[in-house]
PDB file of C-alpha atoms and ligand atoms in Angstrom:
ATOM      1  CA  UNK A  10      -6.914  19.601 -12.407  1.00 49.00           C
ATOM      2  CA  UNK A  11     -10.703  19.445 -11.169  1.00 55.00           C
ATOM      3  CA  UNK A  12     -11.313  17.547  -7.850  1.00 65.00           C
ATOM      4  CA  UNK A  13     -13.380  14.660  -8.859  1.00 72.00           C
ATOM      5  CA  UNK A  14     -17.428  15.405  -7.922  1.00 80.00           C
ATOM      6  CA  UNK A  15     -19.907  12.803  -7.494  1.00 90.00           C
ATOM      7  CA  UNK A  16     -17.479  10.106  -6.071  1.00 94.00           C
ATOM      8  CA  UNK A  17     -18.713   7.917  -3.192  1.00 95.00           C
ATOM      9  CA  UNK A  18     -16.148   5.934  -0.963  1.00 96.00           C
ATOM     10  CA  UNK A  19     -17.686   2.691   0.688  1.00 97.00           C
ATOM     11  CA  UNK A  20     -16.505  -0.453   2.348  1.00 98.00           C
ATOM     12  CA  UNK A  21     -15.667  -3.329  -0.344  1.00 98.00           C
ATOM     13  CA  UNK A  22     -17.809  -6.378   0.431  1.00 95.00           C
ATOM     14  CA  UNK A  23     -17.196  -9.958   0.496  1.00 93.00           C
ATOM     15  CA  UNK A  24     -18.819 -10.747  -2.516  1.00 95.00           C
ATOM     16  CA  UNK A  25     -16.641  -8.331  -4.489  1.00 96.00           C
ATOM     17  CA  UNK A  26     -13.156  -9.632  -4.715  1.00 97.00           C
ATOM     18  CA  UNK A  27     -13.134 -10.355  -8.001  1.00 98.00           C
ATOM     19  CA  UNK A  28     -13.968  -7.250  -9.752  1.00 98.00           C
ATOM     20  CA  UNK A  29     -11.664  -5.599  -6.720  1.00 98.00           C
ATOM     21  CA  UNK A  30      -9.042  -7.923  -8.622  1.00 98.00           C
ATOM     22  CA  UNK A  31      -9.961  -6.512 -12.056  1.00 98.00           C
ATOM     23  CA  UNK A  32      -9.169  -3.022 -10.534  1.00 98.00           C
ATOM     24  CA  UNK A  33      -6.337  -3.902  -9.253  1.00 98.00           C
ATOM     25  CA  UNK A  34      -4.603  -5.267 -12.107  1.00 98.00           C
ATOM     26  CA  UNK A  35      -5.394  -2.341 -14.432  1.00 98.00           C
ATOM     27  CA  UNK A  36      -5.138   0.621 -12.102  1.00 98.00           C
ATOM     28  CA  UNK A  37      -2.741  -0.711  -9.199  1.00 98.00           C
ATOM     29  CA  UNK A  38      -0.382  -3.302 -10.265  1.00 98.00           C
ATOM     30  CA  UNK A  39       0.795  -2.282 -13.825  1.00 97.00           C
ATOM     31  CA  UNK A  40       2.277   1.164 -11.999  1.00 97.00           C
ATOM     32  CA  UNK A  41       2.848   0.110  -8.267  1.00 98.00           C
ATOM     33  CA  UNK A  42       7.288   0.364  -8.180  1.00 98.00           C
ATOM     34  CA  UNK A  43       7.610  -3.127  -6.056  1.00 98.00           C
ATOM     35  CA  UNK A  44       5.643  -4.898  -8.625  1.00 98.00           C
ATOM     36  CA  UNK A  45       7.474  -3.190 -11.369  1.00 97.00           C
ATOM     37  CA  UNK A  46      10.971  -3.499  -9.945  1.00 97.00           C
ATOM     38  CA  UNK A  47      10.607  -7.246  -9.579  1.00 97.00           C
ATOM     39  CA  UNK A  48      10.859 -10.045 -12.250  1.00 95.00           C
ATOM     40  CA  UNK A  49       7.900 -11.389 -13.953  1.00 95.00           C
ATOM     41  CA  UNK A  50       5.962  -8.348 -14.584  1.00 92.00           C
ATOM     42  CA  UNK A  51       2.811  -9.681 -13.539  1.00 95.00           C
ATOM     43  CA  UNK A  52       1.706 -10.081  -9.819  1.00 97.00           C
ATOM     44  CA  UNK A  53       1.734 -13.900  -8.024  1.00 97.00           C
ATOM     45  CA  UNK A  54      -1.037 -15.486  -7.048  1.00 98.00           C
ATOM     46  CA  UNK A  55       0.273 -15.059  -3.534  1.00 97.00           C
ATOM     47  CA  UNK A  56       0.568 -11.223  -3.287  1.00 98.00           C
ATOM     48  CA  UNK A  57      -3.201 -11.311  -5.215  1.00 98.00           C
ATOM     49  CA  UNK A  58      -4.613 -13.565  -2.148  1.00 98.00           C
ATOM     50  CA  UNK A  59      -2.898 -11.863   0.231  1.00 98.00           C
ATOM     51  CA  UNK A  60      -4.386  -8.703  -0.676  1.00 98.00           C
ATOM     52  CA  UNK A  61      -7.848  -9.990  -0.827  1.00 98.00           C
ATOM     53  CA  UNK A  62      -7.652 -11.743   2.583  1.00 98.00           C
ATOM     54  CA  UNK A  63      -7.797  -8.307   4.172  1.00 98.00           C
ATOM     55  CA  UNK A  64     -11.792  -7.603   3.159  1.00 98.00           C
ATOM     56  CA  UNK A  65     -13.200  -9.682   5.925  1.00 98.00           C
ATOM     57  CA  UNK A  66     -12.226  -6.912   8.226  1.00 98.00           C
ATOM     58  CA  UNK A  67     -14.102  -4.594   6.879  1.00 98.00           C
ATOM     59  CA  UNK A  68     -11.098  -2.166   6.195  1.00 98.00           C
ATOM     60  CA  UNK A  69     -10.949  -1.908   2.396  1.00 98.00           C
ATOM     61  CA  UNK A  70     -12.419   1.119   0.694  1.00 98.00           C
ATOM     62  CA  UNK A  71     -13.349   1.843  -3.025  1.00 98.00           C
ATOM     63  CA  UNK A  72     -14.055   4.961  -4.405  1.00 97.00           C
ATOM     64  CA  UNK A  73     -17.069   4.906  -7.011  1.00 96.00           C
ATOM     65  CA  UNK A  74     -17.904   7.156  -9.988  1.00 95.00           C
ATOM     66  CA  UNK A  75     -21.419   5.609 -10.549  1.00 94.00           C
ATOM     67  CA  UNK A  76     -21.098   1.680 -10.457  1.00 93.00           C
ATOM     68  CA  UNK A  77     -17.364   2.175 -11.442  1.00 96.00           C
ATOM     69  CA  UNK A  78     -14.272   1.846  -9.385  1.00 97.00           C
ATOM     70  CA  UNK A  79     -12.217   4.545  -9.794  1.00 97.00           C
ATOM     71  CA  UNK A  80      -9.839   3.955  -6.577  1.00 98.00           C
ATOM     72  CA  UNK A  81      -9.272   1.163  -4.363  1.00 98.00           C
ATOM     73  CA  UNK A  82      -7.474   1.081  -0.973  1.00 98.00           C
ATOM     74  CA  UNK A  83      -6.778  -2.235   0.581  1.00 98.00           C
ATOM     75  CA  UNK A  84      -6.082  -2.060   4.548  1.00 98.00           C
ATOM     76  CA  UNK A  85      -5.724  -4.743   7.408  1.00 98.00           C
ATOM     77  CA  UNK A  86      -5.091  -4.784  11.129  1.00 98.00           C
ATOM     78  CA  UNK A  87      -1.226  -5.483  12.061  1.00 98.00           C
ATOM     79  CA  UNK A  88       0.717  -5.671  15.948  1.00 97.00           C
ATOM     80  CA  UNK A  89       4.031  -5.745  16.694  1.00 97.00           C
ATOM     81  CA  UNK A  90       5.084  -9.500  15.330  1.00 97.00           C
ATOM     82  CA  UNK A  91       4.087  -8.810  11.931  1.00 97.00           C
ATOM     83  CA  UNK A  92       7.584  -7.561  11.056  1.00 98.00           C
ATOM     84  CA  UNK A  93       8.842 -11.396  12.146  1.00 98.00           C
ATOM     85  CA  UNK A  94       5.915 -12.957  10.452  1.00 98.00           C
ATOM     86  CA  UNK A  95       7.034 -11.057   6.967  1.00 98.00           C
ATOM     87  CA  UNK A  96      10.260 -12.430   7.331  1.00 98.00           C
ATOM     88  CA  UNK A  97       9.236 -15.862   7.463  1.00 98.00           C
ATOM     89  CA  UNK A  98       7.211 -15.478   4.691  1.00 98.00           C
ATOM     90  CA  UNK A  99       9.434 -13.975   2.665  1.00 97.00           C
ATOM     91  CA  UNK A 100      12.064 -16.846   3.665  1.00 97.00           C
ATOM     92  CA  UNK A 101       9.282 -19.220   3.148  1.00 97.00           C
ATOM     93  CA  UNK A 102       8.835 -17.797  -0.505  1.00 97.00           C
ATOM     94  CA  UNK A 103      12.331 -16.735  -1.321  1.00 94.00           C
ATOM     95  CA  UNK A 104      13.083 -16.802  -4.998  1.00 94.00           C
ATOM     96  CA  UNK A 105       9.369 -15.628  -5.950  1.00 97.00           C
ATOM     97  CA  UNK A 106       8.641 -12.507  -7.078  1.00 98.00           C
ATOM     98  CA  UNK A 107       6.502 -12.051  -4.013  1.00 98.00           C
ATOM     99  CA  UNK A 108       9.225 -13.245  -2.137  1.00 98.00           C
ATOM    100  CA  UNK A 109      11.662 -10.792  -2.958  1.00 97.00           C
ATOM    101  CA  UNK A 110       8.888  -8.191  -2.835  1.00 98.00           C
ATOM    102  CA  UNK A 111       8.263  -9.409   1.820  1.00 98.00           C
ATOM    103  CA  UNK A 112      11.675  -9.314   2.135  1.00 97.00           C
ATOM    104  CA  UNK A 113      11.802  -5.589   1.374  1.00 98.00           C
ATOM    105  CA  UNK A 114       8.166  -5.120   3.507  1.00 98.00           C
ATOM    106  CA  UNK A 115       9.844  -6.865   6.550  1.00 98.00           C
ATOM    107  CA  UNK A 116      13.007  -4.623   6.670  1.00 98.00           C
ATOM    108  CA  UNK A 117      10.688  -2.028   6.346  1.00 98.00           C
ATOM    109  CA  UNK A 118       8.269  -2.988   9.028  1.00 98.00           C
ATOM    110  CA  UNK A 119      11.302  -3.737  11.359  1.00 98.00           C
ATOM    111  CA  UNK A 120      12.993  -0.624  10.986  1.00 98.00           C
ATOM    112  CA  UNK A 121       9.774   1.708  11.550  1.00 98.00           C
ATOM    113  CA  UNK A 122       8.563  -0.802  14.211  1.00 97.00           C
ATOM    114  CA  UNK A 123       5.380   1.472  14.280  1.00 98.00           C
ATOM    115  CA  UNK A 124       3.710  -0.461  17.356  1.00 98.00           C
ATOM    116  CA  UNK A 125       7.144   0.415  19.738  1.00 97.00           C
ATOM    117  CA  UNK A 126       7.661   3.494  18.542  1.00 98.00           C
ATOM    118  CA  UNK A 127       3.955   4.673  18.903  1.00 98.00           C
ATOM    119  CA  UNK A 128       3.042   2.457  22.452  1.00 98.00           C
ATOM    120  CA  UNK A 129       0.357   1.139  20.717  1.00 98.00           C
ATOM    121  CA  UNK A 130      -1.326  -2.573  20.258  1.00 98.00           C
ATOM    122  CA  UNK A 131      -2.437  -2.565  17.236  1.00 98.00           C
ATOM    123  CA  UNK A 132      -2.204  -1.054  14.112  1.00 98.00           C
ATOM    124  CA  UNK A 133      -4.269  -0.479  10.446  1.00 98.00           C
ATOM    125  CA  UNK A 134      -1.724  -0.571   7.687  1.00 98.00           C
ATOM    126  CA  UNK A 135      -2.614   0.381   4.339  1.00 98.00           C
ATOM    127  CA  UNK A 136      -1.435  -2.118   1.969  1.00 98.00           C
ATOM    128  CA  UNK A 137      -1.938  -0.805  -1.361  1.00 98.00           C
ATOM    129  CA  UNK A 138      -3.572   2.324  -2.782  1.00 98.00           C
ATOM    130  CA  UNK A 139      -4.405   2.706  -6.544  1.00 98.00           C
ATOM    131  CA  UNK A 140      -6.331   5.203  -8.521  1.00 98.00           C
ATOM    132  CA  UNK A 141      -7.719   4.707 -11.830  1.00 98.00           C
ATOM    133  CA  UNK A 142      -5.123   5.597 -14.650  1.00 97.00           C
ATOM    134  CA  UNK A 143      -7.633   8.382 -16.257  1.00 96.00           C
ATOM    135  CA  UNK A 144      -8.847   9.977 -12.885  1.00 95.00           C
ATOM    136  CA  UNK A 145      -5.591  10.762 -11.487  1.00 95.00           C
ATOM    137  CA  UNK A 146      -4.454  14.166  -9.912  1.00 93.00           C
ATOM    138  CA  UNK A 147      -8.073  14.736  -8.585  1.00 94.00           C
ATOM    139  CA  UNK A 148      -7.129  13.789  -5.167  1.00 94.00           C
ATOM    140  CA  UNK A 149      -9.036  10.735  -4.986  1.00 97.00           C
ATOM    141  CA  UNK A 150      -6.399   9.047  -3.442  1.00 97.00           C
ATOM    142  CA  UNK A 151      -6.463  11.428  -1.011  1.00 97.00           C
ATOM    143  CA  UNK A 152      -9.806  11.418  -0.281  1.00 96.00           C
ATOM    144  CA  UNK A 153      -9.568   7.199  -0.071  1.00 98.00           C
ATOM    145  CA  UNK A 154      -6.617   8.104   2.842  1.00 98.00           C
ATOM    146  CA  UNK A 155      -8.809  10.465   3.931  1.00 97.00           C
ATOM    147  CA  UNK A 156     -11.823   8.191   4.821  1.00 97.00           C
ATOM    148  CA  UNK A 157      -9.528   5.160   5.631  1.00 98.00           C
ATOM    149  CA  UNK A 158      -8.585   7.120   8.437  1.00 98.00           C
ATOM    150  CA  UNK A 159     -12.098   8.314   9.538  1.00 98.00           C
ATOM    151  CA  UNK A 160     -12.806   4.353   9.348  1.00 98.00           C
ATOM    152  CA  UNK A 161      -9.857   3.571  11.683  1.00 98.00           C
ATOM    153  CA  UNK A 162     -10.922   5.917  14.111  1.00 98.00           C
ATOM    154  CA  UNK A 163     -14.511   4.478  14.394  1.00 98.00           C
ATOM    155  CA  UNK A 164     -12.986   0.918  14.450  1.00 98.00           C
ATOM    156  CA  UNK A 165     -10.347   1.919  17.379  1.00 98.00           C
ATOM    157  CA  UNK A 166      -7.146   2.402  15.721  1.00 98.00           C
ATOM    158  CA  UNK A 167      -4.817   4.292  17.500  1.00 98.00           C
ATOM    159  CA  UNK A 168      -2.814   4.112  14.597  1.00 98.00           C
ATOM    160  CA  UNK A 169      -2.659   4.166  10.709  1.00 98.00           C
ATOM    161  CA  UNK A 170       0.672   3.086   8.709  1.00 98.00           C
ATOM    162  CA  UNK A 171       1.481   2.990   4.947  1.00 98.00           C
ATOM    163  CA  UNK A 172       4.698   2.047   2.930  1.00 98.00           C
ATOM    164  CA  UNK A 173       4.813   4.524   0.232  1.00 98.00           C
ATOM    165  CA  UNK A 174       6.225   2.299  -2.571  1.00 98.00           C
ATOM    166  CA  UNK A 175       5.610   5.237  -5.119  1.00 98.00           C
ATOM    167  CA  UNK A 176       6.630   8.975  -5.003  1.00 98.00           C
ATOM    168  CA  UNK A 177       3.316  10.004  -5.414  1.00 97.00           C
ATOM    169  CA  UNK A 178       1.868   8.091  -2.692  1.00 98.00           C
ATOM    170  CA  UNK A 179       4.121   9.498  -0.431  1.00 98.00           C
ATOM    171  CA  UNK A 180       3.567  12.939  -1.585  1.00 97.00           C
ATOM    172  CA  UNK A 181       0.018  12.428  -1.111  1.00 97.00           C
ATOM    173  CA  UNK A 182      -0.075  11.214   2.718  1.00 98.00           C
ATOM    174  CA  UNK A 183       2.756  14.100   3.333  1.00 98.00           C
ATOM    175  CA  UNK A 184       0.341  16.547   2.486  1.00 97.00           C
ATOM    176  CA  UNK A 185      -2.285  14.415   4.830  1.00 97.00           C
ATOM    177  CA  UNK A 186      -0.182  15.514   8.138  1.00 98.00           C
ATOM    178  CA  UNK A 187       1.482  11.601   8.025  1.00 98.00           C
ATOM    179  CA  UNK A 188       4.956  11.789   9.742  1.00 98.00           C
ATOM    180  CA  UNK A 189       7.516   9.740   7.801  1.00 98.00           C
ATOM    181  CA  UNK A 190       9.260   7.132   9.955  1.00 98.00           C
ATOM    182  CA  UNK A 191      11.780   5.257   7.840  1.00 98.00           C
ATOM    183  CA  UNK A 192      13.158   5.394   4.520  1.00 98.00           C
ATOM    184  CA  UNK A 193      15.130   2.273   2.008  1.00 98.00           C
ATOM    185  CA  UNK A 194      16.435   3.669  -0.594  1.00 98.00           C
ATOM    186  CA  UNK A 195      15.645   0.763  -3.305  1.00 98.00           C
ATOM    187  CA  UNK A 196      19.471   0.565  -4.180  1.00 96.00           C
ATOM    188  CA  UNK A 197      20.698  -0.226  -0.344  1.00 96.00           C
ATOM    189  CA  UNK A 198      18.434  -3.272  -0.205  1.00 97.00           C
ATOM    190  CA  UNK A 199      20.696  -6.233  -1.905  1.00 95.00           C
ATOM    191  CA  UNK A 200      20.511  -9.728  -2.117  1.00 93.00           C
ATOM    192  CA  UNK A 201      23.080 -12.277  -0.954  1.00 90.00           C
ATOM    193  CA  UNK A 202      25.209 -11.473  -4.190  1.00 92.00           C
ATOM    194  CA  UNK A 203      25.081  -7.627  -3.872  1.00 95.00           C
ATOM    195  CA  UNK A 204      22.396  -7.130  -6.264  1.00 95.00           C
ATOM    196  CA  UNK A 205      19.477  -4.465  -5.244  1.00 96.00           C
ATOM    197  CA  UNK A 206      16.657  -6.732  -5.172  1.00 97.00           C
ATOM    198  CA  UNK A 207      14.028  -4.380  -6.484  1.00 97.00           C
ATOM    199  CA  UNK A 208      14.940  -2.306  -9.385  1.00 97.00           C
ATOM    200  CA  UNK A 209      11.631  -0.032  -9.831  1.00 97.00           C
ATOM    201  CA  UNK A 210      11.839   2.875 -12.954  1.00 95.00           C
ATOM    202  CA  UNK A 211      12.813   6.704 -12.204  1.00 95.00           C
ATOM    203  CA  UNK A 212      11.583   8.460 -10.192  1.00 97.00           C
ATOM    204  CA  UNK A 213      11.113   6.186  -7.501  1.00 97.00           C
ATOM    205  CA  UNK A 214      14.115   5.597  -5.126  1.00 97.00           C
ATOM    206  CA  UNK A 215      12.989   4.677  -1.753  1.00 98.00           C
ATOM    207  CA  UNK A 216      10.607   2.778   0.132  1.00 98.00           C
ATOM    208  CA  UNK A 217       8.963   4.976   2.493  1.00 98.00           C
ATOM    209  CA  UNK A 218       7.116   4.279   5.794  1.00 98.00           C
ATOM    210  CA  UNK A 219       4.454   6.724   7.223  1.00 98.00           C
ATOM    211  CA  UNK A 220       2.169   7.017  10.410  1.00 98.00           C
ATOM    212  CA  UNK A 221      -0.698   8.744  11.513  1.00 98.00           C
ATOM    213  CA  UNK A 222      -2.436   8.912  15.331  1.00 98.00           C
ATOM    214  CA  UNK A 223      -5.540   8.749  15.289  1.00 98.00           C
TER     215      UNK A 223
HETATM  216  N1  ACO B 310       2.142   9.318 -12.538  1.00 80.85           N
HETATM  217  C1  ACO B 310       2.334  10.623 -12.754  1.00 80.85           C
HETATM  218  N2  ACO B 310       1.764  11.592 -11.996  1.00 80.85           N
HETATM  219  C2  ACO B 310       0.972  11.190 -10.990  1.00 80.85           C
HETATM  220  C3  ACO B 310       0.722   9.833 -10.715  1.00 80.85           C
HETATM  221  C4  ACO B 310       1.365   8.873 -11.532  1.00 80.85           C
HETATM  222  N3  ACO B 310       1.221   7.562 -11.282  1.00 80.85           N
HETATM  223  N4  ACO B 310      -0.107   9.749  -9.639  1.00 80.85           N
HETATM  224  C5  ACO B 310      -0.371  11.013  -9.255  1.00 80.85           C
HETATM  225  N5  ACO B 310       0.290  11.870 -10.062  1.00 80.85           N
HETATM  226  C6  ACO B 310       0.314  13.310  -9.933  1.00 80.85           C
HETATM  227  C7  ACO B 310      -1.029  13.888 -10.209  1.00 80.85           C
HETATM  228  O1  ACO B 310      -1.219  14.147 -11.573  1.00 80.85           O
HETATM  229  C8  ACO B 310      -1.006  15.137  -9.380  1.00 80.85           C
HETATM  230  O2  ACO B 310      -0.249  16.116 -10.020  1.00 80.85           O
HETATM  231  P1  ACO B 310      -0.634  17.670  -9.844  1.00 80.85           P
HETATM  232  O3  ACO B 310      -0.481  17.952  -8.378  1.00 80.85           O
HETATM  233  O4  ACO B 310       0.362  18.336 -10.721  1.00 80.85           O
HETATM  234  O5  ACO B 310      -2.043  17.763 -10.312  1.00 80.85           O
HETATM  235  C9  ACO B 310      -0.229  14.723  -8.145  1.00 80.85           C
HETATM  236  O6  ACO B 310       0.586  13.618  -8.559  1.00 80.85           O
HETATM  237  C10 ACO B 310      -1.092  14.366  -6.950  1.00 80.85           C
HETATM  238  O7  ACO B 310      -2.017  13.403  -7.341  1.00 80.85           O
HETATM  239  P2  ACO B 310      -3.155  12.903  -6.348  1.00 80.85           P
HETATM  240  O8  ACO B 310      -4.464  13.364  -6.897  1.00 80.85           O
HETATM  241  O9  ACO B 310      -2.796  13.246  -4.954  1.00 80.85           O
HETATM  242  O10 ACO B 310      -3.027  11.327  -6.426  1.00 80.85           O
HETATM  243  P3  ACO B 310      -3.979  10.352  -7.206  1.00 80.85           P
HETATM  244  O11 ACO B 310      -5.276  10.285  -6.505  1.00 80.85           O
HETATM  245  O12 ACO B 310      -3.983  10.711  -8.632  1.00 80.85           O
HETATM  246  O13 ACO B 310      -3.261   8.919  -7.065  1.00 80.85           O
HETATM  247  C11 ACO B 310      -1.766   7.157  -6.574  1.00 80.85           C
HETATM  248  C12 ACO B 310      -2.044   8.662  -6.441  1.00 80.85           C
HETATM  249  C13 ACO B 310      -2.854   6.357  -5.906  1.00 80.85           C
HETATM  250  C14 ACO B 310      -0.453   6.858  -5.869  1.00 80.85           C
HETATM  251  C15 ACO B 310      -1.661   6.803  -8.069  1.00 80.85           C
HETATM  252  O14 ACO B 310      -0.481   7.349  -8.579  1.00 80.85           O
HETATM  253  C16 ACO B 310      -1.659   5.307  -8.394  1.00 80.85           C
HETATM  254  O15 ACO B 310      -2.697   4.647  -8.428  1.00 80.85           O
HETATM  255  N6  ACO B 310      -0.473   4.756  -8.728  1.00 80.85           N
HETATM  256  C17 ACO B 310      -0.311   3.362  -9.155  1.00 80.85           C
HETATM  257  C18 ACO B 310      -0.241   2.396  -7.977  1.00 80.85           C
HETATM  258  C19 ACO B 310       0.744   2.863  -6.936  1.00 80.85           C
HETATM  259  O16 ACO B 310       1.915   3.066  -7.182  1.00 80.85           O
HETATM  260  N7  ACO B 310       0.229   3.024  -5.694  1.00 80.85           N
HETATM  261  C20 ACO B 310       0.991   3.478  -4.550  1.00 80.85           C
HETATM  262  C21 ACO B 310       1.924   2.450  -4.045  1.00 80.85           C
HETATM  263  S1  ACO B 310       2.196   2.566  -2.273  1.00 80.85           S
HETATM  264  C22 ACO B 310       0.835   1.847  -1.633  1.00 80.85           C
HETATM  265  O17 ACO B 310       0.058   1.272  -2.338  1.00 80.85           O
HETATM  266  C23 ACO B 310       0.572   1.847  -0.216  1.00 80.85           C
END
């Protein structure tokens, strides 16, 4: 498929959280495996806000074909409590569909316990990456990775992390040079009862956590 022309990438601005949102929902959500493996369908109000809280630091990105957004990642700085600070939250919020959705995110962020393993600080983790349904396989996402990074650098990152929820968003920062750090397969992470707490549709089967130095 044609690499998408004419696409500028820019920092999303405070003013636009709401038509981020609207992307979001249509492009992001409806597709992304934790929010599809997890009971109701439709995201909570929690993992919306939560995703829109990371703007103020400047680290989200949209892609733009004209005044359209056609790609959207959403970033934020991390250091080496937020694994504990997931699993409160997810304790906090157990029995919501956002709950269930931290308590996979914390194993995840304690097993590749990126600021250890690396020596570093600090940390920009990409929290969620979504293309436009009609403009995929042009490598915008990419491209969004792509310039993330190049915004890390500038802001002093010494590091950039993503958990790759999807197969194709882990094929896509594999190609980038990331090094994969940890994998959960979806059907090793139960519940209390023995039940796999996220049951996303084929072909995803893990959960996996990348890195890149910057
Ligand atoms: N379904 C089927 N095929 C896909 C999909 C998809 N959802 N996404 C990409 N592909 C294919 C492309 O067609 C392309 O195939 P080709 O190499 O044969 O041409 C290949 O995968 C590579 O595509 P890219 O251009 O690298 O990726 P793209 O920019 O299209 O977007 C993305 C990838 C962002 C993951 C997209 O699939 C998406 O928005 N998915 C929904 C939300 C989601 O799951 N996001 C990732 C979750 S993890 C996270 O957010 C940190």
């Amino acid at each position: 498929m044609e690499l998408a022309a004419g696409i500028e990438v820019r920092v999303v601005s405070g003013g636009e959280s709401a038509r981020l949102m609207d992307f979001l929902h249509e492009h992001y959500y409806r597709e992304e495996p934790l929010t599809l493996g997890t009971d109701p369908p439709q995201p909570d109000a929690a993992d919306e806000a939560f995703l829109l809280s990371n703007i103020p630091h400047g680290t989200c990105l949209v892609a733009l074909l004209g005044d359209r957004i056609v790609g959207a990642v959403v970033a934020g700085p991390k250091t080496a409590d937020e694994a504990a600070h997931l699993f409160e939250d997810a304790e906090r919020l157990k029995g919501t569909k956002w709950g269930r959705i931290l308590s996979i995110l914390a194993v995840a962020e304690r097993d590749a316990n990126v600021c250890a393993r690396f020596d570093v600080e600090r940390a920009l983790h990409a929290h969620a990456l979504g293309v436009d349904v009609s403009m995929r396989g042009r490598r915008i996402g990419a491209r969004l990775m792509t310039e993330l990074a190049a915004l890390a650098r500038r802001l002093k990152y010494p590091l950039l992390t993503v958990d790759c929820t999807s197969i194709y968003s882990a094929r896509l920062v594999q190609q980038l040079g990331y090094e994969l750090v940890n994998t959960i397969r979806y059907d090793s992470h139960k519940d209390s009862s023995g039940q796999p707490v996220i049951k996303p549709p084929a072909p995803h089967e893990s959960l996996q956590t990348y890195a890149l130095r910057l």
